[in-house]
XYZ file of C-alpha atoms in Angstrom:
686
model
C 33.710 80.492 31.045
C 35.108 80.461 27.606
C 35.139 76.695 27.721
C 31.607 76.616 28.982
C 30.490 78.899 26.200
C 32.325 76.880 23.611
C 30.879 73.699 25.004
C 27.444 75.209 25.048
C 27.881 76.443 21.541
C 29.014 73.041 20.420
C 26.152 71.360 22.162
C 23.753 73.831 20.598
C 25.213 73.225 17.172
C 24.823 69.509 17.642
C 21.244 69.956 18.734
C 20.600 72.230 15.751
C 22.250 69.747 13.372
C 20.289 66.860 14.903
C 17.075 68.790 14.431
C 18.022 69.646 10.878
C 18.706 65.984 10.033
C 15.429 64.987 11.677
C 13.541 67.544 9.593
C 15.425 66.412 6.511
C 14.429 62.802 7.193
C 10.833 63.831 7.585
C 10.972 65.880 4.416
C 12.616 63.131 2.429
C 10.172 60.546 3.754
C 7.161 62.670 2.808
C 8.557 63.870 -0.548
C 7.133 62.158 -3.600
C 8.784 60.862 -5.631
C 12.308 60.565 -4.232
C 15.139 60.490 -6.776
C 18.645 59.818 -5.540
C 21.566 60.291 -7.909
C 23.848 58.203 -5.722
C 23.496 55.243 -3.305
C 21.179 56.115 -0.427
C 23.922 55.665 2.212
C 25.847 58.735 0.984
C 24.932 62.357 1.598
C 26.854 64.953 -0.399
C 27.159 68.275 1.417
C 29.100 70.283 -1.082
C 31.277 69.852 -4.185
C 34.416 70.386 -2.110
C 33.476 68.146 0.792
C 32.227 64.783 -0.509
C 32.230 62.590 2.646
C 29.380 60.850 4.466
C 27.861 62.907 7.249
C 27.749 61.080 10.638
C 26.107 62.972 13.463
C 28.054 62.850 16.671
C 24.990 62.185 18.871
C 22.341 59.494 18.641
C 22.436 56.124 16.936
C 23.216 55.933 13.212
C 20.152 55.513 11.068
C 20.795 55.020 7.355
C 18.525 56.639 4.740
C 15.822 54.321 3.422
C 14.108 54.438 0.016
C 10.424 55.376 -0.038
C 7.872 52.608 -0.075
C 6.085 51.939 -3.405
C 2.753 52.815 -1.872
C 4.048 56.282 -1.022
C 4.990 57.032 -4.672
C 1.442 57.128 -5.972
C -0.055 55.616 -9.139
C 2.311 55.268 -12.166
C 1.826 57.639 -15.104
C 0.743 56.064 -18.413
C 3.302 56.040 -21.228
C 2.738 58.709 -23.892
C 1.140 57.323 -27.073
C 0.735 58.594 -30.670
C -2.476 57.006 -32.051
C -2.698 59.079 -35.243
C 0.907 58.363 -36.205
C 0.425 54.652 -35.530
C -2.780 54.618 -37.618
C -1.072 56.209 -40.620
C 1.944 53.920 -40.249
C -0.338 50.879 -40.310
C -2.081 52.217 -43.409
C 1.268 52.896 -45.068
C 2.410 49.340 -44.395
C -0.846 47.853 -45.735
C -0.823 50.061 -48.853
C 2.851 49.283 -49.507
C 2.172 45.567 -49.199
C -0.806 45.793 -51.567
C 1.156 47.849 -54.094
C 4.073 45.438 -53.901
C 1.785 42.456 -54.429
C 0.046 44.269 -57.296
C 3.376 45.073 -58.900
C 4.476 41.436 -58.716
C 1.187 40.187 -60.149
C 1.267 42.812 -62.917
C 4.885 42.163 -63.881
C 4.678 38.367 -63.756
C 1.165 37.711 -65.089
C 0.336 40.728 -67.261
C 3.885 41.655 -68.350
C 3.490 45.117 -66.743
C 0.297 45.766 -68.696
C -1.362 47.633 -65.828
C 1.687 49.817 -65.210
C 1.920 50.578 -68.934
C -1.763 51.539 -68.989
C -1.386 53.836 -65.996
C 1.639 55.435 -67.662
C -0.444 55.912 -70.797
C -3.303 57.545 -68.900
C -0.952 59.879 -67.073
C 0.880 60.997 -70.204
C -2.316 61.237 -72.245
C -4.056 63.404 -69.684
C -0.963 65.575 -69.261
C -0.715 66.197 -73.014
C -4.449 66.827 -73.316
C -4.454 69.269 -70.399
C -1.415 71.055 -71.817
C -3.148 71.574 -75.165
C -6.409 72.556 -73.537
C -4.630 75.156 -71.439
C -1.921 76.481 -73.764
C -3.214 76.072 -77.316
C -4.177 79.683 -77.927
C -2.912 82.516 -80.155
C -1.338 84.330 -77.203
C 0.297 82.603 -74.183
C -1.289 82.834 -70.760
C 0.512 85.409 -68.576
C 3.044 84.033 -66.076
C 2.393 80.304 -66.731
C 2.366 80.351 -70.541
C 5.482 79.596 -72.620
C 6.985 82.492 -74.542
C 7.676 80.181 -77.486
C 3.955 79.587 -77.818
C 2.462 76.799 -79.921
C 5.756 75.446 -81.396
C 7.066 74.803 -77.877
C 3.735 73.174 -76.976
C 4.078 70.826 -79.967
C 7.702 70.032 -79.074
C 7.119 69.015 -75.462
C 3.950 67.093 -76.339
C 5.752 65.177 -79.090
C 8.605 64.370 -76.733
C 6.211 63.101 -74.073
C 4.339 60.917 -76.542
C 7.529 59.592 -78.147
C 9.021 58.722 -74.738
C 5.794 56.957 -73.751
C 5.648 54.835 -76.910
C 9.315 53.844 -76.792
C 9.244 53.148 -73.037
C 6.131 50.955 -73.272
C 7.365 49.216 -76.443
C 5.461 46.275 -77.932
C 2.154 47.258 -79.519
C 2.804 50.891 -78.603
C 5.627 50.950 -81.145
C 3.154 49.767 -83.774
C 0.876 52.665 -82.853
C 3.862 55.014 -83.018
C 4.743 53.724 -86.488
C 1.157 54.301 -87.606
C 1.413 57.886 -86.373
C 4.780 58.284 -88.079
C 3.264 57.249 -91.406
C 0.909 60.217 -91.161
C 3.428 62.587 -89.572
C 3.955 64.507 -92.819
C 0.869 66.567 -91.964
C 1.775 66.914 -88.302
C 3.783 69.820 -86.894
C 7.571 69.594 -87.514
C 8.175 68.855 -83.844
C 6.114 65.649 -84.131
C 7.799 64.735 -87.413
C 11.262 64.770 -85.841
C 10.198 62.690 -82.855
C 8.181 60.018 -84.670
C 10.735 59.556 -87.455
C 12.669 57.468 -84.890
C 9.832 54.942 -84.567
C 11.346 52.726 -87.293
C 14.503 51.831 -85.386
C 15.003 48.169 -84.540
C 13.572 47.111 -81.185
C 15.650 45.183 -78.610
C 15.523 41.409 -79.032
C 14.531 38.904 -76.340
C 16.888 36.357 -74.833
C 17.066 32.885 -76.377
C 15.522 31.277 -73.274
C 12.308 33.230 -73.901
C 12.329 32.181 -77.556
C 12.626 28.518 -76.546
C 9.702 28.875 -74.139
C 7.419 30.275 -76.861
C 8.259 27.354 -79.172
C 7.728 24.768 -76.418
C 4.376 26.301 -75.447
C 3.110 26.445 -79.047
C 4.357 23.000 -80.115
C 3.161 20.858 -77.234
C 6.346 20.939 -75.165
C 8.666 19.945 -78.023
C 12.083 21.583 -78.023
C 13.523 23.781 -80.757
C 15.756 20.890 -81.835
C 12.752 18.571 -82.178
C 10.512 21.061 -84.023
C 13.053 22.260 -86.592
C 15.403 19.265 -86.677
C 18.483 21.308 -85.754
C 21.515 20.664 -83.581
C 23.263 23.418 -81.638
C 26.364 21.373 -80.834
C 27.470 20.564 -84.394
C 27.903 16.857 -83.610
C 24.894 15.394 -85.464
C 25.526 15.579 -89.208
C 21.934 14.595 -90.040
C 20.542 17.719 -88.383
C 20.244 21.299 -89.545
C 21.533 24.440 -87.815
C 19.909 27.555 -86.396
C 21.099 30.946 -85.154
C 20.190 31.874 -81.608
C 20.774 35.573 -82.269
C 17.959 37.267 -84.169
C 18.677 38.707 -87.611
C 15.982 41.350 -87.110
C 13.905 42.476 -84.154
C 10.724 44.545 -84.366
C 8.104 45.693 -81.884
C 6.097 42.445 -81.917
C 8.490 39.697 -83.055
C 12.046 38.805 -83.984
C 13.398 36.713 -86.879
C 15.980 33.899 -86.706
C 17.734 32.131 -89.584
C 17.758 28.336 -89.800
C 18.764 25.644 -92.285
C 16.550 22.585 -92.088
C 17.822 19.014 -92.552
C 16.275 18.887 -96.060
C 18.361 21.880 -97.191
C 15.695 24.591 -97.029
C 16.744 27.892 -95.479
C 13.927 29.463 -93.495
C 13.081 32.627 -91.591
C 11.574 31.777 -88.195
C 9.489 34.692 -86.950
C 8.849 34.331 -83.213
C 6.488 36.557 -81.283
C 7.868 38.123 -78.120
C 6.200 36.354 -75.175
C 5.118 39.527 -73.398
C 2.956 40.639 -76.345
C 0.219 38.064 -75.681
C -0.126 39.250 -72.074
C 0.108 42.952 -72.887
C -2.184 43.280 -75.888
C -5.449 43.258 -73.934
C -4.325 46.023 -71.585
C -2.677 48.016 -74.387
C -5.759 48.055 -76.602
C -7.981 48.862 -73.630
C -5.764 51.812 -72.712
C -5.780 52.947 -76.365
C -9.593 52.896 -76.393
C -9.891 54.801 -73.122
C -7.464 57.531 -74.194
C -9.187 57.941 -77.572
C -12.574 58.100 -75.851
C -11.313 60.889 -73.581
C -9.717 62.775 -76.490
C -12.911 62.469 -78.555
C -14.909 64.024 -75.739
C -12.319 66.571 -74.644
C -11.424 67.963 -78.096
C -14.846 67.382 -79.669
C -13.466 65.350 -82.597
C -15.307 62.361 -84.138
C -12.431 59.908 -83.768
C -13.635 57.149 -81.482
C -15.769 55.430 -84.139
C -12.535 54.343 -85.862
C -10.979 52.894 -82.711
C -12.720 49.462 -82.689
C -11.723 48.838 -86.328
C -8.122 49.924 -85.738
C -7.914 47.837 -82.552
C -9.197 44.761 -84.363
C -6.577 45.156 -87.116
C -3.776 45.622 -84.585
C -4.880 42.549 -82.656
C -4.987 40.459 -85.830
C -1.453 41.578 -86.594
C -0.244 39.610 -83.556
C -1.954 36.423 -84.775
C 0.573 34.639 -87.004
C -2.019 32.149 -88.223
C -3.921 35.111 -89.642
C -0.698 36.412 -91.195
C -0.089 33.040 -92.825
C -3.593 33.105 -94.361
C -3.060 36.651 -95.680
C 0.257 35.611 -97.184
C -1.214 32.619 -99.004
C -4.191 34.659 -100.292
C -1.874 37.311 -101.733
C 0.438 34.665 -103.167
C -2.464 33.106 -105.091
C -3.814 36.465 -106.292
C -0.424 37.521 -107.661
C 0.183 34.188 -109.369
C -3.234 34.553 -111.067
C -2.568 38.143 -112.230
C -0.654 38.227 -115.557
C 0.500 41.824 -114.979
C 2.300 40.833 -111.754
C 3.241 37.184 -112.225
C 7.036 36.843 -112.372
C 7.553 40.423 -111.145
C 6.341 40.026 -107.537
C 7.171 37.149 -105.204
C 5.502 36.169 -101.919
C 7.582 33.709 -99.813
C 5.647 30.510 -99.037
C 4.676 29.682 -95.465
C 5.549 26.270 -93.989
C 2.433 25.438 -91.905
C 3.975 22.366 -90.232
C 6.562 24.687 -88.644
C 4.150 27.523 -87.816
C 1.671 28.302 -85.047
C -0.202 31.248 -83.561
C 3.062 32.816 -82.347
C 5.614 31.199 -84.673
C 5.703 31.783 -88.437
C 8.197 29.930 -90.643
C 8.673 31.071 -94.240
C 11.254 30.821 -96.977
C 14.423 32.811 -96.244
C 14.907 35.714 -98.679
C 18.290 36.861 -99.930
C 17.875 40.323 -101.409
C 18.466 44.051 -101.112
C 16.104 46.167 -99.038
C 14.090 48.559 -101.128
C 15.347 51.657 -99.293
C 19.000 50.826 -100.085
C 19.050 52.825 -103.305
C 22.824 52.567 -103.691
C 22.811 48.747 -103.705
C 19.898 48.726 -106.133
C 21.486 50.964 -108.747
C 25.219 50.157 -108.624
C 26.478 48.085 -111.598
C 25.901 44.324 -111.581
C 29.172 42.391 -111.127
C 27.748 38.892 -110.829
C 28.443 37.893 -114.405
C 26.449 37.988 -117.639
C 23.179 36.072 -117.489
C 23.449 35.457 -113.753
C 20.867 36.539 -111.212
C 20.289 36.977 -107.501
C 20.206 33.843 -105.321
C 16.725 32.474 -104.713
C 14.732 34.210 -107.498
C 11.331 32.632 -108.234
C 11.767 30.453 -105.118
C 14.865 28.611 -106.339
C 16.665 26.842 -103.483
C 19.635 28.780 -102.175
C 23.160 27.383 -102.653
C 24.124 25.141 -99.766
C 26.531 26.589 -97.195
C 29.684 24.705 -96.166
C 27.985 22.545 -93.549
C 31.140 20.687 -92.330
C 32.773 24.038 -91.580
C 29.638 25.275 -89.804
C 29.457 22.164 -87.629
C 33.158 22.425 -86.793
C 32.650 26.036 -85.757
C 29.701 25.022 -83.564
C 31.738 22.295 -81.859
C 34.336 24.895 -80.930
C 31.795 27.543 -79.907
C 28.167 26.378 -79.424
C 27.138 30.015 -78.747
C 28.360 31.232 -82.128
C 26.059 34.098 -83.190
C 26.392 34.109 -86.980
C 26.108 30.931 -89.079
C 24.380 31.980 -92.303
C 26.829 32.496 -95.191
C 26.967 35.969 -96.719
C 26.271 35.414 -100.404
C 27.968 38.484 -101.895
C 29.551 37.105 -105.060
C 27.251 39.277 -107.179
C 28.903 42.362 -105.681
C 32.225 41.538 -107.341
C 35.725 40.973 -105.901
C 35.828 44.310 -104.081
C 32.159 44.163 -103.007
C 31.470 47.396 -104.898
C 28.711 46.112 -107.174
C 24.952 46.267 -106.887
C 21.866 44.781 -108.525
C 22.116 47.145 -111.473
C 18.321 47.500 -111.759
C 16.382 50.572 -112.869
C 14.628 52.621 -110.158
C 11.827 53.184 -112.659
C 11.288 49.431 -113.056
C 11.306 48.949 -109.298
C 8.802 51.736 -108.631
C 6.580 50.684 -111.528
C 6.341 47.207 -109.995
C 5.544 48.651 -106.557
C 2.816 50.995 -107.820
C 1.352 48.239 -110.018
C 1.283 45.843 -107.067
C -0.522 48.102 -104.629
C -2.841 49.537 -107.299
C -3.915 45.980 -108.155
C -4.487 45.248 -104.464
C -6.672 48.337 -103.993
C -8.655 48.466 -107.231
C -8.758 44.857 -108.472
C -8.124 42.403 -105.612
C -9.766 44.323 -102.767
C -7.106 42.741 -100.518
C -4.615 45.352 -99.367
C -1.255 44.979 -97.616
C -1.307 48.027 -95.339
C 2.280 48.095 -94.119
C 4.430 48.523 -97.272
C 7.262 50.458 -95.645
C 10.761 49.915 -97.108
C 11.730 47.321 -94.505
C 9.022 44.968 -95.761
C 10.164 44.946 -99.401
C 13.233 43.268 -100.919
C 14.510 43.490 -104.485
C 16.317 40.753 -106.433
C 17.712 40.682 -109.971
C 16.075 38.379 -112.514
C 18.010 36.637 -115.334
C 16.765 39.318 -117.789
C 18.140 42.123 -115.621
C 14.700 43.259 -114.429
C 13.853 43.538 -110.726
C 11.818 41.032 -108.745
C 9.959 42.545 -105.794
C 9.601 40.387 -102.669
C 6.844 41.399 -100.231
C 6.992 40.167 -96.625
C 5.176 40.826 -93.300
C 1.525 40.180 -94.147
C 0.030 40.772 -90.693
C -1.785 44.078 -91.354
C -4.354 43.592 -94.139
C -7.678 45.140 -95.129
C -10.331 43.225 -97.073
C -12.561 45.599 -99.066
C -16.167 44.821 -99.931
C -16.987 44.660 -103.658
C -19.238 47.713 -103.366
C -16.633 49.820 -101.604
C -13.898 48.713 -104.018
C -16.101 49.696 -106.976
C -16.975 53.066 -105.411
C -13.349 53.781 -104.585
C -12.230 53.038 -108.159
C -14.985 55.318 -109.482
C -13.989 58.037 -107.019
C -10.337 57.833 -108.072
C -11.269 57.979 -111.769
C -13.463 61.014 -111.092
C -10.495 62.707 -109.443
C -8.452 62.203 -112.589
C -11.163 63.632 -114.894
C -12.266 66.465 -112.559
C -15.778 65.007 -112.406
C -16.807 67.086 -109.397
C -20.417 65.915 -109.426
C -19.294 62.285 -109.159
C -16.798 63.180 -106.415
C -19.504 64.882 -104.330
C -21.943 62.013 -104.955
C -19.551 59.292 -103.772
C -18.181 61.387 -100.888
C -21.727 62.103 -99.684
C -22.482 58.403 -99.757
C -19.523 57.917 -97.434
C -20.790 60.617 -95.058
C -18.180 63.194 -96.144
C -19.071 66.899 -96.360
C -15.743 68.468 -97.339
C -15.400 66.697 -100.691
C -12.672 69.029 -101.958
C -10.449 68.529 -98.922
C -11.152 64.809 -99.035
C -10.125 64.740 -102.698
C -6.776 66.368 -101.882
C -6.233 63.890 -99.054
C -6.948 60.979 -101.418
C -4.640 62.203 -104.190
C -1.899 63.108 -101.696
C -1.612 66.413 -103.568
C -3.783 69.542 -103.979
C -6.951 68.787 -105.933
C -7.088 71.277 -108.801
C -10.513 70.489 -110.212
C -12.515 72.273 -107.531
C -13.053 75.883 -106.575
C -10.454 75.889 -103.768
C -12.952 77.573 -101.456
C -11.244 76.352 -98.298
C -7.841 77.711 -99.267
C -9.217 81.042 -100.528
C -11.287 81.625 -97.400
C -8.342 80.747 -95.212
C -5.895 83.040 -97.008
C -8.420 85.873 -96.828
C -8.867 85.366 -93.093
C -5.104 85.216 -92.518
C -4.300 88.719 -93.728
C -2.601 90.988 -91.157
C -2.294 88.231 -88.571
C 0.767 87.211 -86.581
C 2.396 83.762 -87.144
C 1.031 82.519 -83.819
C -2.486 83.655 -84.703
C -2.210 82.032 -88.144
C -1.032 78.785 -86.586
C -3.922 78.817 -84.155
C -6.479 79.584 -86.870
C -5.031 76.879 -89.112
C -5.403 74.261 -86.376
C -8.944 75.416 -85.667
C -9.927 75.119 -89.329
C -8.187 71.767 -89.670
C -10.234 70.541 -86.727
C -13.380 71.659 -88.537
C -12.131 69.960 -91.706
C -11.826 66.660 -89.834
C -15.403 67.083 -88.616
C -16.540 67.675 -92.203
C -14.714 64.622 -93.555
C -16.175 62.483 -90.757
C -19.591 64.123 -90.750
C -21.433 60.784 -90.637
C -19.285 58.317 -88.724
C -21.621 55.415 -89.413
C -21.313 55.771 -93.210
C -17.601 56.580 -93.304
C -15.660 53.534 -94.622
C -13.193 52.506 -91.923
C -11.017 50.777 -94.553
C -9.945 54.226 -95.756
C -7.781 54.586 -92.637
C -5.384 51.883 -93.778
C -5.781 52.394 -97.529
C -4.725 56.022 -97.096
C -1.768 54.800 -95.057
C -0.817 52.430 -97.883
C -1.007 55.143 -100.539
C 0.915 57.604 -98.402
C 3.814 55.175 -98.012
C 3.850 54.400 -101.739
C 3.991 58.120 -102.502
C 6.869 58.589 -100.054
C 8.717 55.625 -101.586
C 8.382 57.137 -105.063
C 9.637 60.504 -103.858
C 12.629 58.909 -102.112
C 13.558 57.099 -105.343
C 13.577 60.399 -107.223
C 10.013 60.227 -108.635
C 10.908 57.877 -111.535
C 7.250 57.039 -112.355
C 3.950 58.851 -112.780
C 2.249 57.322 -109.769
C -1.059 59.168 -110.286
C -1.400 57.948 -113.881
C -0.587 54.309 -113.046
C -3.121 54.239 -110.220
C -5.730 55.936 -112.430
C -5.269 53.312 -115.163
C -5.687 50.473 -112.647
C -8.804 52.161 -111.210
C -10.384 52.511 -114.657
C -9.306 49.025 -115.791
C -10.801 47.388 -112.715
C -14.229 48.839 -113.547
C -14.521 46.955 -116.849
C -12.658 43.836 -115.700
C -14.934 43.416 -112.665
C -16.640 40.052 -113.166
C -19.280 40.992 -110.616
C -20.832 43.521 -113.019
C -23.253 42.816 -115.846
C -21.899 42.544 -119.397
C -23.563 45.800 -120.552
C -22.043 47.732 -117.698
C -18.669 46.150 -118.367
C -18.822 47.069 -122.054
C -19.704 50.651 -121.156
C -16.820 50.778 -118.687
C -14.445 49.391 -121.321
C -15.377 52.190 -123.751
C -15.005 54.797 -121.037
C -11.649 53.231 -120.141
C -10.353 53.890 -123.684
C -11.518 57.502 -123.464
C -9.963 57.782 -120.022
C -6.567 56.590 -121.270
C -6.697 59.370 -123.840
C -7.407 61.896 -121.124
C -4.425 60.575 -119.170
C -2.162 61.596 -122.042
C -2.203 65.093 -120.574
C -1.021 63.706 -117.233
C 1.754 61.847 -119.029
C 2.788 65.012 -120.858
C 3.064 66.874 -117.544
C 5.097 64.043 -116.062
C 7.530 64.021 -118.991
C 7.861 67.794 -118.752
C 9.065 67.494 -115.164
C 11.158 64.435 -116.024
C 13.078 66.297 -118.731
C 13.656 69.200 -116.342
C 14.961 66.724 -113.793
C 17.337 65.085 -116.286
C 18.638 68.527 -117.298
C 19.286 69.386 -113.664
C 16.675 72.149 -113.642
C 14.349 70.730 -111.009
C 12.925 67.604 -109.468
C 10.572 64.958 -110.759
C 6.803 65.166 -110.750
C 6.436 63.881 -107.182
C 9.085 66.372 -106.071
C 7.254 69.233 -107.777
C 4.004 68.102 -106.186
C 5.788 68.099 -102.826
C 7.038 71.641 -103.442
C 3.576 72.819 -104.401
C 2.020 71.187 -101.349
C 4.673 72.739 -99.114
C 4.040 76.197 -100.546
C 0.292 75.884 -100.167
C 0.652 74.468 -96.668
C 3.131 77.164 -95.658
C 0.593 79.793 -96.651
C -1.815 78.066 -94.300
C 0.739 77.842 -91.484
C 1.721 74.162 -91.891
C 5.244 72.824 -92.342
C 5.261 69.578 -94.316
C 8.145 67.133 -94.023
C 7.865 64.116 -96.313
C 11.296 62.585 -95.779
C 10.376 60.741 -92.596
C 10.720 57.371 -94.376
C 14.320 57.829 -95.454
C 15.718 55.851 -92.511
């Protein structure tokens, strides 16, 4: 019975297991979808018992995978259409930007990128001033340092922009630096660095410019030089520039005929950049004119035209020859001023070849004034255009054969410095400054042809046989040609300033579209005009009582803005030449101050202004006779100016103060400080 029960139980279990497997098969067959982690022949019952299950009854039927038809339709893969759309756009935009960058960098020398950088910086500075130029800072977002901090960060942004863009932007920066004495101190410090030498281009780029401008001829063919030192009939040339500026760089060469020349070669990127740079300059000035409500844009076309002409070396050659002829025809300057001749056969639109000048830069006061050790009766090499002593050419060629990449070939002619190289030219600062003021006064009042870039780097001094200085003027790219009428009016205006003829000052200023004649007179003299009523200063000082420094600074800027509107009241009448003539006079004043104010600049310029009125051949003889008589009376009036100058000169010699220009500077600083302005006139010392 026990066996029967056990057998029955076993049989029942088998039947139950068989039924279970059958149901499992049915379930598996009907399940959708079927996923098997292992081969379909194996059934895992438990983790501890991993063996195939074989039922003891019935034939063995292996598990079969489901048919494809029983699995149903496949599900579509998940897609991301918006992400794909933006990725496609990103790829297209990146490709376009990359292509634009290549075109801009290769064809326009990064002109577009430079313009975009200019717009961004210009708008940022303008927005900063529009938002933060106020007597009290805006809560939370305003700077606690107020307006001085606003000036500092704006000056740093502008300085970084100009130096990063380089090229013509450095010229614009130098133009700003020339006027930075009336800008806030933060701008003065930044823009004083604009006169540093610019990086020079590689020699391969120099060669390309020469080949392009001379019909494919090489440097050796154009200048007759040999860089290997093997051909004794050829000259030599330095591949490393002796000077590098924003637009061009200068190389020394000795031609086969013995002439030593300065080869000024324009940097190749300038020609491709100038169009974009001037366009960006115009756009920014247009925006600033509208945004700050200042009548400035009318000057932009004239300034742009002058800057563009400065990159045309054929124009510079013409200016140089015109000035050379004018000086040779002027008895007061002949023999005192020298203009190096241009060699047209070796010059082009981007290459200018002139006589090489051996001399001392005007701003090197120590070399100018130290005692002469070159021997009695001797003089500086090259004076009056005399050919320079020949270098030791066999030694130079031997050095080139050993090292064709030798950087320095020109001999240093320092015998005039003495055995220990401690000597100088031994010339008088007064003689040097008298020549400079005479030169530029003649240009403004008599010639009507004005060199507008007379900074110290463009003037050399040499010693003549009589011990007097010879001034050499170079870099004739930036010139202004005055009309006869404007030149006559300007001389009359300057003479009226000297004689306190206020009616004449107002008459001429009104003809030029100027309302604020008194302020304009001070700007012309480069010192406070003392013949008027000083209404502007008195009203300002009255309004400034019991105000904080920040409020005074704000009010000063507001009134200065109104003063600019008054001086440019009628933009159509305002002579655009005054932009560059004022620049010229400002530099001459700074040069005189840096030399210790050895001359009475105001008197010398007044005499030239008065003299030009009776020497003007375009006037009738009666008018010239009347002007001659008035000139004699005027010279008598100037005696008072001379007496004042000698008073300050004696004080200076006794160690009790500075010269006249220094005292004028002090007076201007004091007056400006009362009005909230800090003047800094030593920005040309470097």
